[in-house]
Amino acid sequence: MAPPMPLLSVRGSDGIQLVQGPPKFTDSETFQRDPSKNCKVSRFTKDGKLFGWCNGEVINIVNCSDSKLLHTFDLPKVVSLEFSPKNTILATWQTYTTSKDGAAGTPNLQLYDLKSGNCVKSFIQKKMENWSPRWSDDESICARNVNNEVHFFENSNFDTIANKLHLQKVSDFELSPGEHPCKVAVYVPGSKGAPSFVRLYQYPNFSGPHSALANKSFFKADRVIMLWNSKATAVLVTASTDVDKTGASYYGEQTLHYIAVNGESAVVQLPKNGPIYDVSWNKNATEFCVVYGFMPAKATVFNLKCDPIFDFGTGPRNAAFYSPQGHILVLAGFGNLRGQMEVWDVKNYKLISKPTASDATFFSWCPNGEHIITATCSPRLRVGNGYKIWHYTGTLLHKYDVPANSELWQVSWQPFVDGVFPAKAIVYQAVPGDLPTQDTKPTEAYRPPALRNKPVSSYKLHEDEPPQSIRPQSTEKPVSKTALKNQKKREAKKAAKQESKLEEPAEPESKSVENNTPASVTTGDPETDKKIKNVKKTLLLLCKGL
């Protein structure tokens, strides 16, 4: 049986459309394009079976297989929506408003049963940040953050709070992926000199001094990003400050922490100073990639001991994307960078291709693990909007540019459950394509007229560091973290010893030096040397007497 073709949703100022994925790249035969110019939000379910969008008048929910309309909700002001993992609940959020007399506003977060279409619960959620409830994958648990507490509901019963996790000033939380038992990562920001911390719990064991599975405290954190691996065995925490007090970076300061459910924790040591641009877990849950450091940024893969496995060197990059199967890694530089991509074979750490998607602001893997999409979207860039679909070998397969005076707001692949698209053998030769790959020639730097007929100097602002696989082989064995720590201790001890020697008072010089006569000078005749020594003593006594 042939694998399904993933759909692609395209939303912009001209409405919303579903497009057949590779190899067709044509509009869906069953979905009727919505021409509304006010499509604020669209979303696939986690398994890709349903698709919903709000066109400024109603929310429509359709079946992706035949585009049959399942539900219509009269919610014209909704700006965000989310589906529960098993497609039983639709969560919607609209801007919270109050009346002119200052009375409390009406609930703006609604939960709808997708079978009956009825609203099962409404909440007041003032902030858009972290507005959506979080579900476990089996939907046995639903949680939301309310006034320094995390409220837990069980089995879609939203009338009764089954459990509460109370921590002073809890700011954020993340539920672990996978089946029961569910784990919870909670972040509490520091205050009044106390450090911030992240704790891991197993639901519903929240009480008692030893209830936490792991705890990690740290300073210099105004906000954090918590990222579980796919097996729910560890969390990566990127802690960030808004301001770098040293003045070295506009991006503030970032540190990366590793926390495991078995209680282990560590600070991930990054060899290059600078911002942490991106952190990404591999699907196998045993390694992760970090892009970090002042430009040109480094990229390194670490294992669960936070030891580096492979160093990709430096380059113009600020993002890392593992394929859904975890066998390919793309390092890319989007946004204010030129859109250069490096596609790597993760198993052999071999470079597959280096395509360039100029002016790209968005990247996403197709669920089949063979195709990727890059897009230029508004409002990040309001000109040149459109998207391109590539094969990972670097071949451009499809390109779409929005019409003049139009904008592209969002593109997204239809998701599929794990196992629908197994990993295929990696090929290194570029697959054939009908479109030419547009390699933009690098613009030459301005040269004044007096220098235009002279040879170009090869001066560089920085030296690029090549990937680990093509560096000159070193005869030295790799140093472990413990050996490196002991080596630093020895060097510090040696430096302190030398410094203490320099601070000791100098010994008085010998009498022979004071008289500018070397004590080691001899004539070779013992009698003559003895007479010379006696004469020196006599002269020294006379000098002291004077």
Coordinates of C-alpha atoms in Angstrom, one line a residue:
M1 CA 0.0 0.0 0.0
A2 CA 1.4 3.4 -1.0
P3 CA 2.0 5.9 1.8
P4 CA -0.4 8.8 2.0
M5 CA 0.5 12.2 0.6
P6 CA 0.6 14.8 3.3
L7 CA -1.5 17.9 2.8
L8 CA -0.1 21.4 3.2
S9 CA -2.2 24.2 4.6
V10 CA -1.5 27.7 3.1
R11 CA -3.1 30.7 4.9
G12 CA -2.7 34.3 3.8
S13 CA -4.4 37.5 2.9
D14 CA -6.2 35.7 0.0
G15 CA -7.8 33.1 2.2
I16 CA -6.9 29.5 3.1
Q17 CA -6.3 26.5 0.9
L18 CA -5.1 22.9 1.3
V19 CA -2.5 21.7 -1.2
Q20 CA -1.5 18.1 -2.1
G21 CA 2.0 17.4 -0.9
P22 CA 4.7 15.6 -2.9
P23 CA 4.8 14.6 -5.6
K24 CA 1.7 16.4 -6.9
F25 CA 1.8 19.9 -5.4
T26 CA -1.7 20.7 -6.6
D27 CA -4.7 22.1 -4.8
S28 CA -6.7 19.6 -2.9
E29 CA -9.5 18.1 -5.1
T30 CA -12.0 17.9 -2.2
F31 CA -11.3 21.0 -0.1
Q32 CA -13.0 24.2 -1.2
R33 CA -10.8 27.2 -0.8
D34 CA -12.0 29.8 1.7
P35 CA -11.5 33.2 0.1
S36 CA -11.9 35.2 3.3
K37 CA -9.3 37.8 3.8
N38 CA -9.5 37.5 7.6
C39 CA -8.4 33.9 8.3
K40 CA -6.8 34.6 11.7
V41 CA -5.8 31.0 12.7
S42 CA -5.7 27.5 11.3
R43 CA -4.7 24.1 12.9
F44 CA -4.4 20.4 12.2
T45 CA -5.0 17.9 14.9
K46 CA -2.0 16.0 16.2
D47 CA -2.8 12.9 14.1
G48 CA -3.7 15.0 11.1
K49 CA -7.2 13.6 10.7
L50 CA -9.0 17.0 11.3
F51 CA -8.4 20.5 10.2
G52 CA -9.9 23.7 11.6
W53 CA -9.7 27.4 10.9
C54 CA -11.4 30.7 11.8
N55 CA -12.3 33.0 8.9
G56 CA -13.4 36.0 11.0
E57 CA -17.0 34.8 11.0
V58 CA -17.0 31.1 12.2
I59 CA -14.7 28.3 13.1
N60 CA -15.0 25.4 10.6
I61 CA -13.8 21.8 11.4
V62 CA -13.4 19.4 8.4
N63 CA -12.2 15.8 7.9
C64 CA -8.9 15.9 6.1
S65 CA -9.6 12.7 4.1
D66 CA -12.7 14.0 2.2
S67 CA -13.0 17.6 3.5
K68 CA -16.4 16.9 4.9
L69 CA -17.6 19.7 7.2
L70 CA -18.0 18.3 10.7
H71 CA -18.7 21.3 12.9
T72 CA -19.2 25.1 12.7
F73 CA -18.8 27.3 15.7
D74 CA -20.1 30.8 15.8
L75 CA -16.9 32.4 17.2
P76 CA -15.9 35.3 15.0
K77 CA -13.3 36.8 17.4
V78 CA -11.2 33.7 18.1
V79 CA -7.5 34.3 17.5
S80 CA -6.1 30.9 18.7
L81 CA -7.3 27.4 18.7
E82 CA -6.0 24.0 19.8
F83 CA -7.1 20.4 19.6
S84 CA -6.6 17.8 22.3
P85 CA -4.3 14.8 21.4
K86 CA -7.2 12.4 20.7
N87 CA -9.5 15.0 18.9
T88 CA -12.1 15.0 21.6
I89 CA -11.8 18.6 22.8
L90 CA -11.4 21.9 20.8
A91 CA -9.9 24.8 22.9
T92 CA -10.5 28.4 21.7
W93 CA -9.2 31.7 23.0
Q94 CA -10.2 35.3 22.2
T95 CA -9.0 38.5 23.6
Y96 CA -10.2 39.2 27.2
T97 CA -12.3 42.3 27.5
T98 CA -14.1 44.1 30.4
S99 CA -17.1 46.3 30.4
K100 CA -16.9 50.1 30.7
D101 CA -18.1 50.1 34.3
G102 CA -15.1 47.9 35.3
A103 CA -17.1 44.8 35.9
A104 CA -15.4 41.4 35.2
G105 CA -15.4 40.3 31.7
T106 CA -17.0 37.1 30.3
P107 CA -15.0 33.9 30.1
N108 CA -12.8 34.0 26.9
L109 CA -11.4 30.4 26.9
Q110 CA -13.9 27.8 25.8
L111 CA -13.6 24.0 25.6
Y112 CA -15.9 22.3 23.1
D113 CA -16.8 18.6 22.8
L114 CA -16.0 17.7 19.1
K115 CA -18.6 14.8 19.1
S116 CA -21.6 16.8 20.3
G117 CA -20.3 20.3 19.5
N118 CA -21.4 21.6 22.9
C119 CA -19.3 23.9 25.1
V120 CA -18.2 21.8 28.2
K121 CA -16.3 24.4 30.1
S122 CA -15.4 28.1 30.0
F123 CA -12.5 29.9 31.8
I124 CA -11.2 33.4 32.2
Q125 CA -7.7 33.5 30.7
K126 CA -6.4 37.1 30.5
K127 CA -3.0 36.6 28.9
M128 CA -2.5 35.0 25.5
E129 CA 0.9 33.6 26.6
N130 CA 0.5 29.9 27.6
W131 CA -3.3 30.2 27.2
S132 CA -4.0 26.7 26.0
P133 CA -4.5 23.8 28.5
R134 CA -2.0 21.0 28.3
W135 CA -3.0 17.4 27.8
S136 CA -1.2 14.1 28.4
D137 CA -1.0 12.0 25.2
D138 CA -3.8 9.7 26.4
E139 CA -6.0 12.7 27.5
S140 CA -6.3 11.2 31.0
I141 CA -4.9 14.4 32.4
C142 CA -5.5 18.1 31.4
A143 CA -3.7 20.9 33.3
R144 CA -3.6 24.7 33.3
N145 CA -1.8 27.3 35.3
V146 CA -4.0 29.4 37.5
N147 CA -2.7 32.0 40.1
N148 CA 0.5 30.3 41.2
E149 CA -1.0 26.8 41.0
V150 CA -1.3 24.1 38.3
H151 CA -4.8 22.7 38.3
F152 CA -5.2 19.1 37.0
F153 CA -8.4 17.6 35.6
E154 CA -9.0 13.9 34.9
N155 CA -10.8 12.2 32.1
S156 CA -12.2 15.4 30.6
N157 CA -14.2 16.2 33.8
F158 CA -13.6 20.0 33.9
D159 CA -16.1 20.6 36.7
T160 CA -13.9 19.0 39.4
I161 CA -10.2 19.8 40.0
A162 CA -8.6 16.4 40.7
N163 CA -5.3 17.7 41.9
K164 CA -3.3 20.9 42.5
L165 CA 0.4 21.6 42.4
H166 CA 1.0 24.7 44.5
L167 CA 4.4 26.5 44.3
Q168 CA 4.9 30.1 45.1
K169 CA 4.9 32.2 41.9
V170 CA 5.0 29.2 39.5
S171 CA 5.4 30.7 36.1
D172 CA 5.3 27.8 33.6
F173 CA 5.0 24.0 33.3
E174 CA 5.3 21.3 30.7
L175 CA 3.7 17.8 30.7
S176 CA 5.8 14.9 29.4
P177 CA 5.0 13.1 26.2
G178 CA 4.1 9.4 26.1
E179 CA 1.8 7.2 28.0
H180 CA 1.0 7.0 31.7
P181 CA 2.5 7.8 34.2
C182 CA 2.6 11.5 33.3
K183 CA 5.5 13.7 34.5
V184 CA 5.4 17.5 35.1
A185 CA 8.2 20.0 34.7
V186 CA 7.6 23.2 36.7
Y187 CA 9.5 26.5 36.6
V188 CA 9.5 29.0 39.4
P189 CA 11.4 32.3 38.8
G190 CA 13.8 33.5 41.5
S191 CA 13.1 36.6 43.7
K192 CA 14.8 38.6 46.5
G193 CA 18.2 37.0 45.9
A194 CA 16.8 33.4 45.8
P195 CA 17.6 31.4 42.7
S196 CA 15.1 30.2 40.0
F197 CA 14.5 26.5 39.9
V198 CA 12.9 23.7 37.8
R199 CA 11.4 20.7 39.4
L200 CA 10.2 17.4 38.0
Y201 CA 7.2 15.5 39.5
Q202 CA 5.4 12.4 38.7
Y203 CA 1.6 12.8 38.7
P204 CA 0.0 12.9 41.2
N205 CA 2.8 12.7 43.7
F206 CA 3.2 16.4 44.6
S207 CA 3.2 16.5 48.4
G208 CA 6.0 15.6 50.8
P209 CA 9.7 16.7 51.1
H210 CA 10.9 14.0 48.7
S211 CA 8.1 14.1 46.1
A212 CA 10.2 15.8 43.4
L213 CA 11.9 13.5 41.0
A214 CA 14.6 16.1 40.3
N215 CA 15.4 19.7 41.1
K216 CA 17.7 22.2 39.4
S217 CA 18.3 25.7 40.7
F218 CA 20.1 28.5 38.8
F219 CA 20.5 32.3 38.7
K220 CA 20.3 34.6 35.7
A221 CA 16.9 33.5 34.5
D222 CA 14.1 35.8 33.5
R223 CA 12.4 33.1 31.5
V224 CA 13.0 29.5 30.5
I225 CA 12.1 27.1 27.7
M226 CA 11.6 23.5 28.9
L227 CA 11.9 20.7 26.3
W228 CA 11.1 17.1 27.1
N229 CA 12.7 14.3 25.0
S230 CA 10.4 11.8 23.3
K231 CA 10.8 9.1 26.0
A232 CA 10.1 11.5 28.9
T233 CA 13.4 10.7 30.6
A234 CA 15.0 14.1 30.6
V235 CA 14.3 17.8 30.1
L236 CA 16.5 20.5 28.6
V237 CA 16.0 23.9 30.2
T238 CA 17.2 27.0 28.3
A239 CA 17.4 29.9 30.9
S240 CA 17.5 33.4 29.5
T241 CA 17.9 36.9 30.8
D242 CA 16.6 40.0 29.0
V243 CA 19.8 42.0 29.6
D244 CA 23.4 40.9 29.4
K245 CA 25.0 42.9 32.2
T246 CA 28.5 42.5 30.7
G247 CA 27.3 44.3 27.5
A248 CA 28.6 41.5 25.3
S249 CA 25.3 40.6 23.6
Y250 CA 22.0 42.3 22.6
Y251 CA 20.2 39.0 23.3
G252 CA 20.8 38.8 27.0
E253 CA 22.5 35.8 28.6
Q254 CA 21.5 32.1 28.1
T255 CA 22.5 28.9 29.9
L256 CA 21.5 25.4 29.1
H257 CA 20.7 22.9 31.8
Y258 CA 20.0 19.1 31.7
I259 CA 17.6 17.5 34.2
A260 CA 16.8 13.8 34.2
V261 CA 13.9 12.1 36.0
N262 CA 16.4 9.9 37.9
G263 CA 17.6 13.0 39.7
E264 CA 20.7 13.7 37.7
S265 CA 21.3 17.3 36.5
A266 CA 24.1 19.2 34.9
V267 CA 25.0 22.5 33.1
V268 CA 25.8 21.8 29.5
Q269 CA 29.2 23.3 28.9
L270 CA 29.4 25.2 25.6
P271 CA 32.9 25.9 24.3
K272 CA 32.1 29.2 22.6
N273 CA 30.7 32.3 24.4
G274 CA 27.5 33.9 23.1
P275 CA 23.8 33.4 22.7
I276 CA 22.1 30.0 22.5
Y277 CA 20.0 30.2 19.3
D278 CA 18.4 26.8 19.3
V279 CA 18.2 23.4 21.1
S280 CA 16.7 20.3 19.5
W281 CA 16.2 16.7 20.7
N282 CA 16.7 13.8 18.4
K283 CA 13.7 11.5 18.1
N284 CA 15.8 8.7 19.6
A285 CA 15.9 10.7 22.9
T286 CA 19.6 9.9 23.4
E287 CA 21.2 13.0 21.9
F288 CA 20.5 16.7 21.3
C289 CA 21.9 19.4 19.1
V290 CA 22.7 23.0 20.3
V291 CA 23.4 26.0 18.1
Y292 CA 25.3 28.6 20.1
G293 CA 28.0 31.3 20.2
F294 CA 28.6 34.6 18.6
M295 CA 28.5 34.5 14.8
P296 CA 29.7 32.5 13.1
A297 CA 27.8 30.1 15.5
K298 CA 28.9 26.7 16.5
A299 CA 26.7 23.6 16.4
T300 CA 27.4 20.5 18.6
V301 CA 25.6 17.2 19.3
F302 CA 25.7 16.1 22.9
N303 CA 24.8 12.7 24.6
L304 CA 22.8 12.2 27.8
K305 CA 26.0 12.7 29.8
C306 CA 26.3 16.2 28.2
D307 CA 29.5 15.1 26.5
P308 CA 30.0 16.4 22.9
I309 CA 29.6 13.7 20.3
F310 CA 30.2 15.7 17.1
D311 CA 31.2 19.3 16.4
F312 CA 29.9 20.8 13.2
G313 CA 32.4 23.7 13.4
T314 CA 31.2 27.3 12.8
G315 CA 28.9 28.8 10.2
P316 CA 26.1 31.3 9.5
R317 CA 23.4 29.3 11.4
N318 CA 20.8 29.9 14.1
A319 CA 18.5 26.8 14.0
A320 CA 18.6 23.0 14.1
F321 CA 15.9 20.7 12.8
Y322 CA 16.0 16.9 13.2
S323 CA 13.8 14.9 10.7
P324 CA 10.7 13.2 12.2
Q325 CA 12.6 9.9 12.0
G326 CA 15.7 11.3 13.5
H327 CA 18.1 10.2 10.7
I328 CA 18.8 13.6 9.2
L329 CA 19.7 17.0 10.8
V330 CA 19.4 20.4 9.1
L331 CA 21.4 23.3 10.4
A332 CA 20.2 26.6 9.0
G333 CA 20.5 30.4 9.2
F334 CA 17.1 32.1 8.8
G335 CA 15.7 35.5 9.7
N336 CA 18.5 38.0 9.5
L337 CA 20.8 35.4 7.9
R338 CA 21.0 34.4 4.2
G339 CA 19.1 31.2 4.4
Q340 CA 22.0 28.8 4.0
M341 CA 21.2 25.2 5.0
E342 CA 23.5 22.2 5.8
V343 CA 21.8 18.8 5.6
W344 CA 23.7 16.1 7.6
D345 CA 23.5 12.3 7.8
V346 CA 23.2 11.8 11.6
K347 CA 24.5 8.3 11.7
N348 CA 27.7 8.8 9.7
Y349 CA 27.9 12.6 10.3
K350 CA 28.4 13.1 6.6
L351 CA 27.2 16.2 4.7
I352 CA 24.5 15.5 2.2
S353 CA 23.7 18.9 0.6
K354 CA 23.9 22.7 1.1
P355 CA 20.9 24.4 -0.4
T356 CA 20.1 28.1 0.1
A357 CA 16.6 29.5 0.7
S358 CA 17.1 33.2 0.6
D359 CA 14.9 35.4 2.8
A360 CA 13.3 32.3 4.5
T361 CA 11.6 32.9 7.8
F362 CA 10.1 29.5 8.3
F363 CA 11.2 25.9 8.0
S364 CA 9.5 22.5 8.6
W365 CA 10.1 18.9 7.9
C366 CA 7.5 16.9 5.9
P367 CA 6.3 13.9 8.0
N368 CA 7.8 11.5 5.4
G369 CA 11.3 12.7 6.4
E370 CA 12.3 13.3 2.7
H371 CA 10.9 16.8 2.0
I372 CA 11.2 20.1 3.7
I373 CA 9.4 23.4 3.2
T374 CA 10.9 26.9 3.5
A375 CA 8.7 30.0 3.4
T376 CA 8.9 33.8 3.6
C377 CA 6.0 34.9 5.7
S378 CA 4.4 38.2 6.8
P379 CA 4.8 40.1 9.1
R380 CA 8.4 39.0 9.4
L381 CA 8.9 40.0 5.7
R382 CA 6.1 41.7 3.8
V383 CA 7.6 41.4 0.4
G384 CA 8.6 38.4 -1.6
N385 CA 6.2 36.1 0.2
G386 CA 5.9 32.5 -0.9
Y387 CA 7.2 29.0 -0.1
K388 CA 9.5 26.4 -1.6
I389 CA 9.5 22.6 -1.2
W390 CA 12.9 20.8 -1.4
H391 CA 14.2 17.3 -1.3
Y392 CA 16.8 16.8 1.4
T393 CA 19.5 16.2 -1.3
G394 CA 19.2 19.9 -2.2
T395 CA 16.8 19.7 -5.2
L396 CA 14.1 22.4 -5.5
L397 CA 10.9 20.5 -6.4
H398 CA 8.1 23.2 -6.1
K399 CA 7.9 26.9 -5.7
Y400 CA 5.0 29.2 -5.1
D401 CA 5.0 33.0 -5.0
V402 CA 1.9 34.8 -3.7
P403 CA 0.4 37.4 -6.1
A404 CA 1.4 41.0 -5.9
N405 CA -0.1 43.0 -3.0
S406 CA -0.8 39.8 -1.1
E407 CA 0.8 38.2 1.9
L408 CA 1.5 34.7 3.2
W409 CA 0.9 34.3 6.9
Q410 CA 1.3 30.6 7.6
V411 CA 2.1 27.2 6.0
S412 CA 2.0 23.9 7.8
W413 CA 2.3 20.2 7.0
Q414 CA -0.5 17.7 7.9
P415 CA 0.9 15.6 10.8
F416 CA 0.8 11.8 11.0
V417 CA 1.2 9.4 13.9
D418 CA 4.6 7.7 14.4
G419 CA 5.2 4.7 12.2
V420 CA 3.3 5.8 9.1
F421 CA 6.5 7.0 7.4
P422 CA 9.4 4.7 8.4
A423 CA 13.0 5.9 7.9
K424 CA 14.4 5.2 4.4
A425 CA 18.0 4.7 3.3
I426 CA 19.8 8.1 2.9
V427 CA 20.9 9.0 -0.7
Y428 CA 23.6 11.5 -1.4
Q429 CA 23.0 12.1 -5.1
A430 CA 20.6 14.9 -5.8
V431 CA 17.2 13.7 -7.0
P432 CA 16.0 15.1 -10.4
G433 CA 13.8 18.2 -10.4
D434 CA 12.1 20.4 -13.0
L435 CA 13.0 23.7 -11.3
P436 CA 16.5 25.2 -11.4
T437 CA 18.1 25.7 -8.0
Q438 CA 18.5 29.4 -7.7
D439 CA 22.0 29.9 -6.4
T440 CA 22.3 33.6 -5.7
K441 CA 25.7 35.0 -6.5
P442 CA 27.3 36.6 -3.5
T443 CA 27.4 40.4 -3.9
E444 CA 30.9 41.8 -4.0
A445 CA 32.0 44.3 -1.4
Y446 CA 32.3 47.9 -2.4
R447 CA 35.8 48.9 -3.5
P448 CA 36.9 52.5 -4.1
P449 CA 38.1 53.4 -7.6
A450 CA 41.7 53.5 -6.5
L451 CA 41.7 49.9 -5.5
R452 CA 39.6 48.3 -8.2
N453 CA 42.5 47.4 -10.5
K454 CA 44.5 45.9 -7.6
P455 CA 44.4 42.3 -6.3
V456 CA 41.8 41.6 -3.7
S457 CA 43.1 41.1 -0.2
S458 CA 42.2 37.8 1.5
Y459 CA 41.7 39.4 4.9
K460 CA 38.9 37.8 7.0
L461 CA 37.2 39.1 10.1
H462 CA 37.2 35.6 11.5
E463 CA 38.5 32.2 10.6
D464 CA 35.8 29.6 10.0
E465 CA 36.2 26.4 12.0
P466 CA 35.6 23.2 9.8
P467 CA 33.5 20.3 11.0
Q468 CA 35.1 17.7 13.2
S469 CA 35.1 15.1 10.5
I470 CA 37.4 17.1 8.2
R471 CA 39.8 18.6 10.7
P472 CA 43.4 17.4 10.8
Q473 CA 43.6 14.2 12.9
S474 CA 45.0 14.8 16.3
T475 CA 47.2 12.1 18.0
E476 CA 45.9 13.2 21.4
K477 CA 43.1 11.2 22.9
P478 CA 39.9 13.1 23.7
V479 CA 39.8 14.3 27.2
S480 CA 36.9 13.4 29.5
K481 CA 35.0 15.9 31.5
T482 CA 36.6 14.7 34.8
A483 CA 40.1 14.8 33.3
L484 CA 39.5 18.3 32.0
K485 CA 38.2 19.4 35.4
N486 CA 41.3 17.9 37.1
Q487 CA 43.6 19.5 34.6
K488 CA 42.0 22.9 35.2
K489 CA 42.5 22.4 39.0
R490 CA 46.2 21.5 38.5
E491 CA 46.8 24.5 36.3
A492 CA 45.1 26.8 38.8
K493 CA 47.2 25.3 41.7
K494 CA 50.4 25.8 39.6
A495 CA 49.5 29.4 38.8
A496 CA 48.8 30.1 42.5
K497 CA 52.2 28.6 43.5
Q498 CA 54.0 30.7 41.0
E499 CA 52.2 33.8 42.1
S500 CA 53.1 33.1 45.8
K501 CA 56.8 32.8 44.8
L502 CA 56.8 36.1 43.0
E503 CA 55.3 37.8 46.2
E504 CA 58.2 36.4 48.4
P505 CA 60.9 39.0 49.3
A506 CA 64.1 38.6 47.2
E507 CA 67.2 37.2 49.0
P508 CA 70.1 39.6 49.5
E509 CA 72.7 39.4 46.8
S510 CA 76.1 37.9 47.5
K511 CA 79.1 40.0 48.5
S512 CA 80.8 39.2 45.3
V513 CA 77.9 40.7 43.3
E514 CA 78.0 43.9 45.4
N515 CA 81.6 44.3 44.5
N516 CA 80.9 43.6 40.9
T517 CA 83.3 40.6 41.0
P518 CA 82.0 37.2 40.1
A519 CA 82.7 34.7 42.9
S520 CA 83.3 31.9 40.5
V521 CA 86.4 33.5 38.8
T522 CA 89.6 31.5 39.4
T523 CA 93.1 31.6 38.1
G524 CA 93.8 27.9 38.2
D525 CA 96.5 28.2 40.8
P526 CA 95.2 27.4 44.4
E527 CA 97.9 29.6 46.1
T528 CA 97.2 32.6 43.9
D529 CA 93.4 32.2 44.4
K530 CA 93.9 32.1 48.1
K531 CA 95.9 35.4 48.1
I532 CA 93.3 37.1 45.9
K533 CA 90.6 36.0 48.4
N534 CA 92.5 37.4 51.3
V535 CA 93.0 40.7 49.5
K536 CA 89.2 40.9 48.8
K537 CA 88.4 40.3 52.5
T538 CA 90.9 43.1 53.5
L539 CA 89.4 45.5 51.1
L540 CA 85.9 44.7 52.3
L541 CA 86.9 45.3 55.9
L542 CA 88.4 48.6 55.0
C543 CA 85.3 49.7 53.1
K544 CA 83.1 48.8 56.1
G545 CA 85.4 50.7 58.4
L546 CA 85.1 53.8 56.3

